[in-house]
Coordinates of C-alpha atoms in Angstrom, one line a residue:
M51 CA 109.3 106.3 133.5
D52 CA 111.2 107.0 136.7
F53 CA 109.6 103.9 138.3
F54 CA 110.8 101.6 135.6
F55 CA 114.4 103.0 135.9
F56 CA 114.2 102.4 139.6
V57 CA 113.2 98.8 139.2
L58 CA 116.0 98.3 136.7
L59 CA 118.4 99.8 139.1
E60 CA 117.4 97.3 141.8
M61 CA 118.1 94.3 139.4
I62 CA 121.5 95.4 138.1
L63 CA 123.0 97.3 141.1
P64 CA 125.1 94.5 142.5
L65 CA 126.6 93.7 139.1
L66 CA 127.1 97.4 138.3
L67 CA 129.0 98.0 141.5
R68 CA 131.3 95.1 140.9
R69 CA 132.0 96.2 137.4
S70 CA 132.7 99.7 138.5
S71 CA 135.3 98.6 141.0
S72 CA 137.0 96.3 138.5
I73 CA 137.1 98.9 135.7
Q74 CA 138.4 101.6 138.0
R75 CA 141.3 99.4 139.2
L76 CA 142.1 98.5 135.6
S77 CA 142.0 102.1 134.4
I78 CA 144.5 103.1 137.2
H79 CA 146.8 100.3 136.1
L80 CA 146.7 101.4 132.5
R81 CA 147.4 105.0 133.4
D82 CA 150.6 103.9 135.3
D83 CA 151.9 101.8 132.4
L84 CA 150.6 104.1 129.6
G85 CA 154.0 105.6 128.8
H86 CA 155.7 102.3 128.2
H87 CA 152.9 100.2 126.7
K88 CA 150.9 102.5 124.5
S89 CA 150.9 100.3 121.5
R90 CA 150.0 97.3 123.6
I91 CA 147.0 99.2 125.0
L92 CA 145.8 100.2 121.6
S93 CA 146.0 96.6 120.3
F94 CA 143.3 95.4 122.8
S95 CA 141.5 98.6 123.4
P96 CA 138.3 98.0 121.3
P97 CA 136.9 95.3 123.6
L98 CA 138.0 97.3 126.7
A99 CA 136.4 100.4 125.2
S100 CA 133.2 98.5 124.7
V101 CA 133.1 97.4 128.4
T102 CA 134.0 100.9 129.6
H103 CA 131.3 102.5 127.5
G104 CA 128.8 100.1 129.0
L105 CA 129.7 101.2 132.5
I106 CA 129.6 104.9 131.6
N107 CA 126.2 104.6 129.9
S108 CA 124.7 102.7 132.8
R109 CA 126.1 105.2 135.4
R110 CA 125.0 108.3 133.5
I111 CA 121.4 107.0 133.0
L112 CA 120.9 105.7 136.6
T113 CA 122.4 108.5 138.7
P114 CA 119.7 111.1 138.1
F115 CA 117.2 108.8 139.8
V116 CA 119.2 107.7 142.8
H117 CA 121.0 110.7 144.3
P118 CA 123.1 108.8 146.9
L119 CA 124.6 106.6 144.2
R120 CA 125.8 109.6 142.2
R121 CA 128.6 110.5 144.5
F122 CA 129.9 106.9 144.8
M123 CA 129.8 106.3 141.0
S124 CA 131.4 109.5 140.1
Q125 CA 134.7 108.5 141.9
G126 CA 137.3 107.8 139.3
S127 CA 135.1 108.8 136.5
G128 CA 137.6 111.1 135.0
T129 CA 140.1 108.3 134.8
I130 CA 137.7 106.0 133.1
D131 CA 136.4 108.7 130.7
N132 CA 140.0 109.7 129.7
H133 CA 140.9 106.1 128.9
T134 CA 137.7 105.7 127.0
N135 CA 138.7 108.5 124.7
L136 CA 142.1 106.9 124.2
M137 CA 140.5 103.6 123.4
T138 CA 138.1 105.0 120.8
E139 CA 141.1 106.0 118.7
A140 CA 141.3 102.4 117.6
F141 CA 138.2 103.0 115.6
I142 CA 139.9 105.7 113.5
P143 CA 142.1 104.8 110.6
T144 CA 145.8 104.8 111.4
G145 CA 146.5 107.9 109.4
D146 CA 144.0 109.9 111.4
I147 CA 145.2 109.0 114.9
H148 CA 147.5 112.0 115.3
K149 CA 144.9 114.2 113.8
E150 CA 142.3 113.1 116.4
S151 CA 144.7 113.0 119.3
S152 CA 143.5 116.3 120.7
S153 CA 140.0 114.9 121.2
S154 CA 141.3 112.2 123.5
S155 CA 142.1 114.9 126.1
S156 CA 138.6 116.3 126.2
S157 CA 136.8 116.8 129.5
S158 CA 134.9 114.1 131.3
S159 CA 131.7 116.1 131.1
S160 CA 131.9 116.1 127.3
S161 CA 132.4 112.3 127.2
S162 CA 129.5 111.6 129.5
S163 CA 127.2 113.9 127.4
S164 CA 128.2 112.0 124.3
S165 CA 127.5 108.7 126.0
H166 CA 124.1 109.9 127.2
S167 CA 123.1 111.1 123.8
T168 CA 124.2 107.9 122.2
S169 CA 121.9 105.8 124.4
T170 CA 119.1 108.3 124.0
S171 CA 119.2 108.2 120.2
N172 CA 118.9 104.4 120.5
Y173 CA 115.7 104.8 122.6
L174 CA 114.3 107.3 120.1
G175 CA 115.2 105.0 117.2
Y176 CA 113.3 102.1 118.7
W177 CA 110.3 104.4 119.5
L178 CA 110.2 105.5 115.9
L179 CA 110.5 101.9 114.6
G180 CA 107.6 100.9 116.9
T181 CA 105.5 103.7 115.5
A182 CA 106.3 102.7 112.0
G183 CA 105.2 99.2 112.9
M184 CA 101.8 100.6 113.9
V185 CA 101.6 102.4 110.6
F186 CA 102.3 99.1 108.8
A187 CA 99.5 97.5 110.7
M188 CA 97.3 100.5 109.9
V189 CA 97.9 100.1 106.2
S190 CA 97.1 96.4 106.4
L191 CA 93.9 97.0 108.3
G192 CA 92.9 99.6 105.8
G193 CA 93.3 97.0 103.0
I194 CA 91.0 94.6 104.9
T195 CA 88.5 97.5 105.4
R196 CA 88.5 98.2 101.7
L197 CA 88.3 94.6 100.6
T198 CA 85.3 93.8 102.9
R199 CA 83.6 97.0 101.7
S200 CA 83.4 98.4 105.2
G201 CA 84.8 101.9 104.6
L202 CA 81.4 103.6 104.1
S203 CA 79.7 102.0 107.1
I204 CA 80.4 105.0 109.4
V205 CA 78.8 108.1 107.9
E206 CA 80.1 110.7 110.4
W207 CA 83.6 111.7 111.5
R208 CA 84.7 113.2 114.8
P209 CA 88.3 114.0 115.6
E210 CA 88.0 112.5 119.1
G211 CA 86.6 109.2 117.7
E212 CA 83.3 107.4 117.7
K213 CA 82.0 105.2 120.5
L214 CA 81.3 101.6 119.5
P215 CA 77.6 100.9 119.9
Q216 CA 76.8 98.7 122.9
T217 CA 73.0 98.3 122.9
D218 CA 70.6 97.2 120.2
E219 CA 69.1 100.6 120.2
E220 CA 72.5 102.3 119.5
W221 CA 73.2 99.8 116.7
R222 CA 69.8 100.6 115.1
V223 CA 70.6 104.3 115.2
E224 CA 73.8 103.8 113.3
F225 CA 72.2 101.4 110.9
E226 CA 69.5 104.0 110.1
K227 CA 72.1 106.6 109.3
Y228 CA 73.8 104.1 106.9
K229 CA 70.5 103.4 105.2
S230 CA 70.2 107.1 104.0
F231 CA 73.4 106.9 101.9
P232 CA 74.0 105.6 98.4
E233 CA 75.9 102.4 99.2
Y234 CA 72.9 100.9 101.1
K235 CA 70.3 102.1 98.6
R236 CA 72.1 100.9 95.5
V237 CA 74.2 97.9 96.7
N238 CA 73.2 96.7 100.2
S239 CA 69.4 97.3 100.3
R240 CA 68.9 93.7 101.6
M241 CA 71.5 94.0 104.4
S242 CA 70.3 93.1 107.9
L243 CA 71.4 94.7 111.2
D244 CA 73.5 91.6 112.0
E245 CA 75.3 91.9 108.6
F246 CA 75.9 95.6 109.2
K247 CA 77.7 95.1 112.6
P248 CA 80.9 93.4 111.2
I249 CA 81.5 96.1 108.6
Y250 CA 80.9 98.9 111.1
F251 CA 83.3 97.3 113.5
M252 CA 86.0 97.0 110.9
E253 CA 85.8 100.7 109.9
W254 CA 85.6 101.7 113.6
A255 CA 88.7 99.6 114.4
H256 CA 90.6 101.2 111.5
R257 CA 89.7 104.7 112.7
M258 CA 90.5 104.1 116.3
W259 CA 93.8 102.5 115.5
G260 CA 94.8 105.7 113.8
R261 CA 93.9 107.7 116.9
A262 CA 95.9 105.3 119.1
L263 CA 98.8 105.8 116.8
G264 CA 98.6 109.6 117.3
V265 CA 98.7 109.1 121.1
V266 CA 101.6 106.6 120.9
F267 CA 103.6 109.1 118.8
G268 CA 102.4 112.5 120.2
V269 CA 102.6 111.9 124.0
P270 CA 106.2 110.6 124.0
L271 CA 107.2 113.4 121.6
V272 CA 106.1 116.1 124.0
V273 CA 107.9 114.3 126.9
F274 CA 111.1 114.0 124.8
I275 CA 111.0 117.7 123.8
V276 CA 110.3 118.9 127.3
R277 CA 113.2 116.9 128.7
G278 CA 115.6 118.0 125.9
M279 CA 116.2 114.5 124.7
I280 CA 115.7 115.1 121.0
P281 CA 119.1 115.4 119.1
Q282 CA 119.8 118.6 117.3
G283 CA 118.1 118.8 113.9
F284 CA 115.4 116.3 114.7
T285 CA 112.8 118.4 116.6
L286 CA 111.3 120.0 113.5
R287 CA 111.4 116.6 111.7
L288 CA 109.4 114.8 114.4
A289 CA 107.0 117.7 114.8
G290 CA 106.3 117.6 111.1
L291 CA 105.7 113.9 111.3
F292 CA 103.0 114.5 114.0
L293 CA 101.3 117.1 111.8
L294 CA 101.5 114.8 108.8
G295 CA 99.8 112.0 110.9
G296 CA 97.0 114.3 111.9
G297 CA 96.5 115.4 108.3
Q298 CA 96.3 111.8 107.3
G299 CA 93.1 111.4 109.4
A300 CA 91.5 114.4 107.7
I301 CA 92.5 113.0 104.3
G302 CA 90.9 109.7 105.2
W303 CA 87.6 111.4 105.9
W304 CA 87.9 113.4 102.7
M305 CA 88.2 110.1 100.9
V306 CA 85.3 108.5 102.7
K307 CA 83.1 111.5 102.0
S308 CA 83.5 111.0 98.3
G309 CA 81.9 107.6 98.6
L310 CA 79.1 108.9 100.8
E311 CA 78.2 111.6 98.4
H312 CA 78.7 109.2 95.5
E313 CA 80.8 111.6 93.5
R314 CA 81.1 109.6 90.3
F315 CA 83.8 110.1 87.7
E316 CA 83.3 109.9 84.0
G317 CA 84.8 106.8 82.5
A318 CA 84.4 103.2 81.4
E319 CA 82.6 102.2 84.6
N320 CA 79.9 104.9 84.7
S321 CA 77.1 102.4 84.2
H322 CA 78.3 100.1 87.0
V323 CA 76.2 100.0 90.2
R324 CA 79.3 99.9 92.3
V325 CA 79.4 102.7 94.8
S326 CA 83.0 103.6 95.9
V327 CA 85.3 106.3 97.0
S328 CA 87.2 108.5 94.4
P329 CA 90.2 106.6 93.2
Y330 CA 92.2 109.8 93.3
R331 CA 91.4 110.3 97.0
L332 CA 92.1 106.7 97.8
A333 CA 95.5 107.0 96.1
T334 CA 96.2 110.2 98.0
H335 CA 95.3 108.5 101.3
L336 CA 97.4 105.4 100.6
S337 CA 100.3 107.5 99.3
M338 CA 100.3 109.7 102.4
A339 CA 100.3 106.5 104.6
F340 CA 103.3 105.2 102.7
S341 CA 105.0 108.6 103.0
L342 CA 104.5 108.8 106.8
Y343 CA 105.7 105.2 107.2
S344 CA 108.8 106.0 105.1
L345 CA 109.7 109.1 107.0
L346 CA 109.3 107.3 110.4
L347 CA 111.7 104.6 109.2
W348 CA 114.2 107.1 107.7
N349 CA 114.4 109.1 110.9
A350 CA 114.7 105.9 113.0
W351 CA 117.6 104.8 110.9
D352 CA 119.2 108.2 111.2
M353 CA 118.9 107.9 115.0
F354 CA 120.7 104.6 114.9
L355 CA 123.4 106.3 112.9
L356 CA 124.0 108.7 115.8
S357 CA 124.4 105.8 118.3
A358 CA 126.6 103.8 115.9
K359 CA 129.0 106.7 115.2
E360 CA 131.3 106.0 118.1
R361 CA 131.5 102.2 117.9
Q362 CA 131.5 101.5 114.1
S363 CA 134.6 101.7 112.0
L364 CA 134.7 104.2 109.2
I365 CA 134.0 103.1 105.7
T366 CA 137.1 102.9 103.5
F367 CA 137.5 104.9 100.3
A368 CA 137.5 101.8 98.2
E369 CA 134.1 100.7 99.5
S370 CA 132.7 104.2 99.0
S371 CA 133.9 104.2 95.3
V372 CA 132.3 100.8 94.7
V373 CA 129.0 101.9 96.3
S374 CA 128.9 105.2 94.3
R375 CA 128.8 103.2 91.1
L376 CA 125.8 101.2 92.4
R377 CA 123.9 104.2 93.8
P378 CA 122.0 105.3 90.6
F379 CA 120.8 101.7 90.0
V380 CA 119.5 101.4 93.6
L381 CA 117.7 104.8 93.3
G382 CA 116.2 103.8 89.9
S383 CA 115.0 100.5 91.2
A384 CA 113.4 102.1 94.3
G385 CA 111.7 104.6 92.0
V386 CA 110.2 101.8 89.8
I387 CA 108.9 100.0 92.9
A388 CA 107.4 103.2 94.3
T389 CA 105.6 103.9 91.0
T390 CA 104.3 100.3 91.0
V391 CA 102.9 100.7 94.5
F392 CA 101.3 104.1 93.6
S393 CA 99.6 102.5 90.5
G394 CA 98.3 99.8 92.8
A395 CA 96.3 102.4 94.6
F396 CA 94.4 103.1 91.4
V397 CA 93.9 99.4 90.8
A398 CA 92.2 99.3 94.3
G399 CA 90.3 102.5 93.6
N400 CA 88.8 101.3 90.3
D401 CA 88.3 97.7 91.6
A402 CA 90.4 96.7 88.7
G403 CA 91.5 93.4 90.3
H404 CA 88.1 92.0 89.6
A405 CA 88.5 92.4 85.8
Y406 CA 90.8 90.4 83.5
N407 CA 91.4 87.6 85.9
D408 CA 93.5 85.5 83.5
W409 CA 97.3 85.7 83.2
P410 CA 99.5 86.5 81.4
L411 CA 96.9 87.6 78.9
F412 CA 93.9 90.0 79.2
A413 CA 90.8 88.1 78.4
G414 CA 92.8 86.1 75.9
Q415 CA 94.6 89.1 74.4
I416 CA 98.0 90.6 74.8
V417 CA 96.6 94.1 75.1
P418 CA 93.0 94.5 76.4
E419 CA 90.5 95.9 73.9
D420 CA 89.3 98.8 76.0
I421 CA 92.7 100.0 77.0
W422 CA 92.1 103.4 75.6
I423 CA 88.9 105.5 75.6
P424 CA 89.5 108.7 73.5
S425 CA 87.1 110.8 75.5
L426 CA 89.1 110.2 78.7
G427 CA 92.5 111.1 77.3
L428 CA 95.2 110.9 80.0
R429 CA 92.6 110.0 82.5
N430 CA 92.6 106.5 81.1
F431 CA 95.7 105.9 83.3
F432 CA 93.7 106.6 86.4
E433 CA 90.0 105.8 85.6
N434 CA 89.9 103.1 82.9
T435 CA 90.0 99.6 84.5
A436 CA 91.7 98.0 81.5
C437 CA 94.4 100.6 81.2
V438 CA 95.0 100.8 85.0
Q439 CA 95.5 97.0 85.3
F440 CA 97.7 96.9 82.1
V441 CA 100.0 99.6 83.5
H442 CA 100.2 98.0 86.9
R443 CA 101.1 94.6 85.5
N444 CA 103.9 96.0 83.4
L445 CA 105.2 98.1 86.2
A446 CA 105.4 94.9 88.3
Y447 CA 107.5 93.3 85.5
S448 CA 109.7 96.4 85.5
S449 CA 110.2 96.1 89.2
L450 CA 111.4 92.5 88.8
A451 CA 113.7 93.6 85.9
S452 CA 115.2 96.5 87.9
V453 CA 116.1 94.3 90.9
A454 CA 117.6 91.7 88.5
L455 CA 119.7 94.6 87.0
L456 CA 121.0 95.4 90.5
H457 CA 122.4 91.9 90.8
T458 CA 124.0 92.2 87.4
V459 CA 125.7 95.4 88.4
C460 CA 126.9 93.9 91.7
A461 CA 128.3 90.9 89.8
R462 CA 130.3 93.1 87.5
Q463 CA 131.7 94.9 90.6
G464 CA 132.9 91.6 92.0
G465 CA 129.8 90.3 93.8
L466 CA 127.6 91.3 96.7
N467 CA 130.3 90.6 99.2
K468 CA 132.3 93.6 97.9
F469 CA 129.6 96.0 99.3
P470 CA 128.9 97.0 103.0
I471 CA 126.7 94.5 104.8
T472 CA 123.7 96.7 105.0
V473 CA 123.7 97.2 101.2
Q474 CA 124.0 93.4 100.8
R475 CA 121.0 92.8 103.1
G476 CA 118.9 95.4 101.4
I477 CA 119.4 94.0 97.9
I478 CA 118.8 90.4 99.1
F479 CA 115.6 91.4 100.8
M480 CA 114.5 93.4 97.7
S481 CA 115.1 90.3 95.5
V482 CA 113.1 88.0 97.8
L483 CA 110.2 90.3 98.3
V484 CA 109.8 91.5 94.7
T485 CA 109.6 87.9 93.6
F486 CA 107.1 87.0 96.3
Q487 CA 105.0 90.1 95.7
A488 CA 104.8 89.5 91.9
S489 CA 103.9 85.9 92.4
L490 CA 101.3 86.7 95.0
G491 CA 99.8 89.4 92.7
I492 CA 99.3 86.8 90.0
V493 CA 97.7 84.3 92.3
T494 CA 95.4 86.9 93.9
L495 CA 94.2 88.1 90.5
M496 CA 93.5 84.6 89.1
L497 CA 91.5 83.7 92.3
Y498 CA 89.4 86.9 91.9
V499 CA 90.9 88.7 94.8
P500 CA 90.0 86.9 98.0
V501 CA 90.1 89.1 101.0
E502 CA 93.0 87.3 102.7
L503 CA 95.2 87.4 99.6
G504 CA 94.3 90.9 98.7
A505 CA 95.2 92.1 102.2
L506 CA 98.4 90.2 102.1
H507 CA 99.3 91.7 98.7
Q508 CA 98.8 95.2 100.1
A509 CA 101.0 94.4 103.1
G510 CA 103.5 92.8 100.8
S511 CA 103.8 96.0 98.8
L512 CA 104.7 97.9 102.0
A513 CA 107.2 95.2 102.9
L514 CA 108.8 95.4 99.5
W515 CA 109.0 99.2 99.7
T516 CA 110.6 98.9 103.2
S517 CA 113.4 96.8 101.7
A518 CA 113.9 99.3 98.9
L519 CA 113.9 102.3 101.3
Y520 CA 116.4 100.5 103.6
T521 CA 118.7 99.9 100.6
V522 CA 118.4 103.6 99.5
H523 CA 119.2 104.8 103.1
S524 CA 122.2 102.6 103.2
I525 CA 123.5 103.6 99.8
V526 CA 123.1 107.4 100.2
R527 CA 124.6 107.4 103.7
V528 CA 127.8 105.7 102.6
R529 CA 130.4 108.5 102.8
R530 CA 133.9 108.6 104.0
G531 CA 133.6 109.1 107.7
L532 CA 129.9 108.3 108.0
P533 CA 129.0 104.8 109.3
L534 CA 126.1 102.7 108.1
A535 CA 122.9 102.2 110.1
P536 CA 122.5 98.7 111.6
M537 CA 119.5 96.5 110.8

């Protein structure tokens, strides 16, 4: 990492030195005229504060790596930092300027520490966003693995990972292992070695992507902790996320093992020759993936809140009051969407997408005939194909209705433009994605779940949940004195 900072220094050093000289002369001029022109300074201080913060951040990051530059750049830093504190008063409502005036005389070391933590929280936020992006790809890849029926092709699990076979002999060894398990015996008994290779590779790629994800998250986390770069209150959160990611790998194997052992459940599909994993374990695995993804995003947005705190205006009381009336509707809509996504895991686990492939009816009926099997009781909601698909469809309709209700509530409050920009974006994204996802689900069902559309539908559910989670984060973080996270 030091190498990359040094390269960056070589590229921006000439510009940085010129900026340093200009800002230092300007700060001296402002100090001399401060007594007579305070109001004038405050009127144009926001843009000047922005430039000054840029200089301070650059200097504080680069000096630890180039010792000779530290002495030169530190000249006049007290003057710059003092004026920076004065300028940031413009971001505080007028009634609070006198209340906060004591903070403008804080020491230069305190200012530089704040600037450094601000830039660090940005880096950490983007790192968490990148990791969340890898989880998104992982979930999408898992959907393709399930739809191509590749998940049971590797019959062993090693925490360190499996080597991809290279020679014909190695491939034959893996194929012989697969032949001894129920899926080959009952479903794929005519499969050749060449047909086995693609499904093996798909499952191998899914597993190795998960291990790569652990490295991408775990190694930087250790570095950040050792260097003291984690903001207060986040260390335990991030360590918990690492443990959750490791547990997800174990849950994945627990799920696969149910298919290898062919642990059948009692229900409507008992006579079917299909060999699959337990729908309960599949739902657990998918729900854990969604939870990990959600926590990564939430903490990333919290990191951006830290960096935005000094440069964003405080939300007004009027905005906070308007948002508070919308909050229960946003939380309710997000809850309906989350329930719909969870029910989709049981649709996948029961292979319910391959039944009742007409719409809007179920084999020509409003309610499917086999929707309730008395012997199953409440397990109908999780094991009965007809009931599972009926519930999922109606939850999808409920998701559409809940987002439409959000727009109705916003209209009664004066329209979307009455809300903070992040809340506006979140609701708009929810509206677009819930419509797209519902339409895609109908098309996927009627076309008998092609792999491409099925995988896109699973990725779409995660995209829809992302928009709902972003809206929730924005709505619950709106407090007087607490800025909103950028998007």
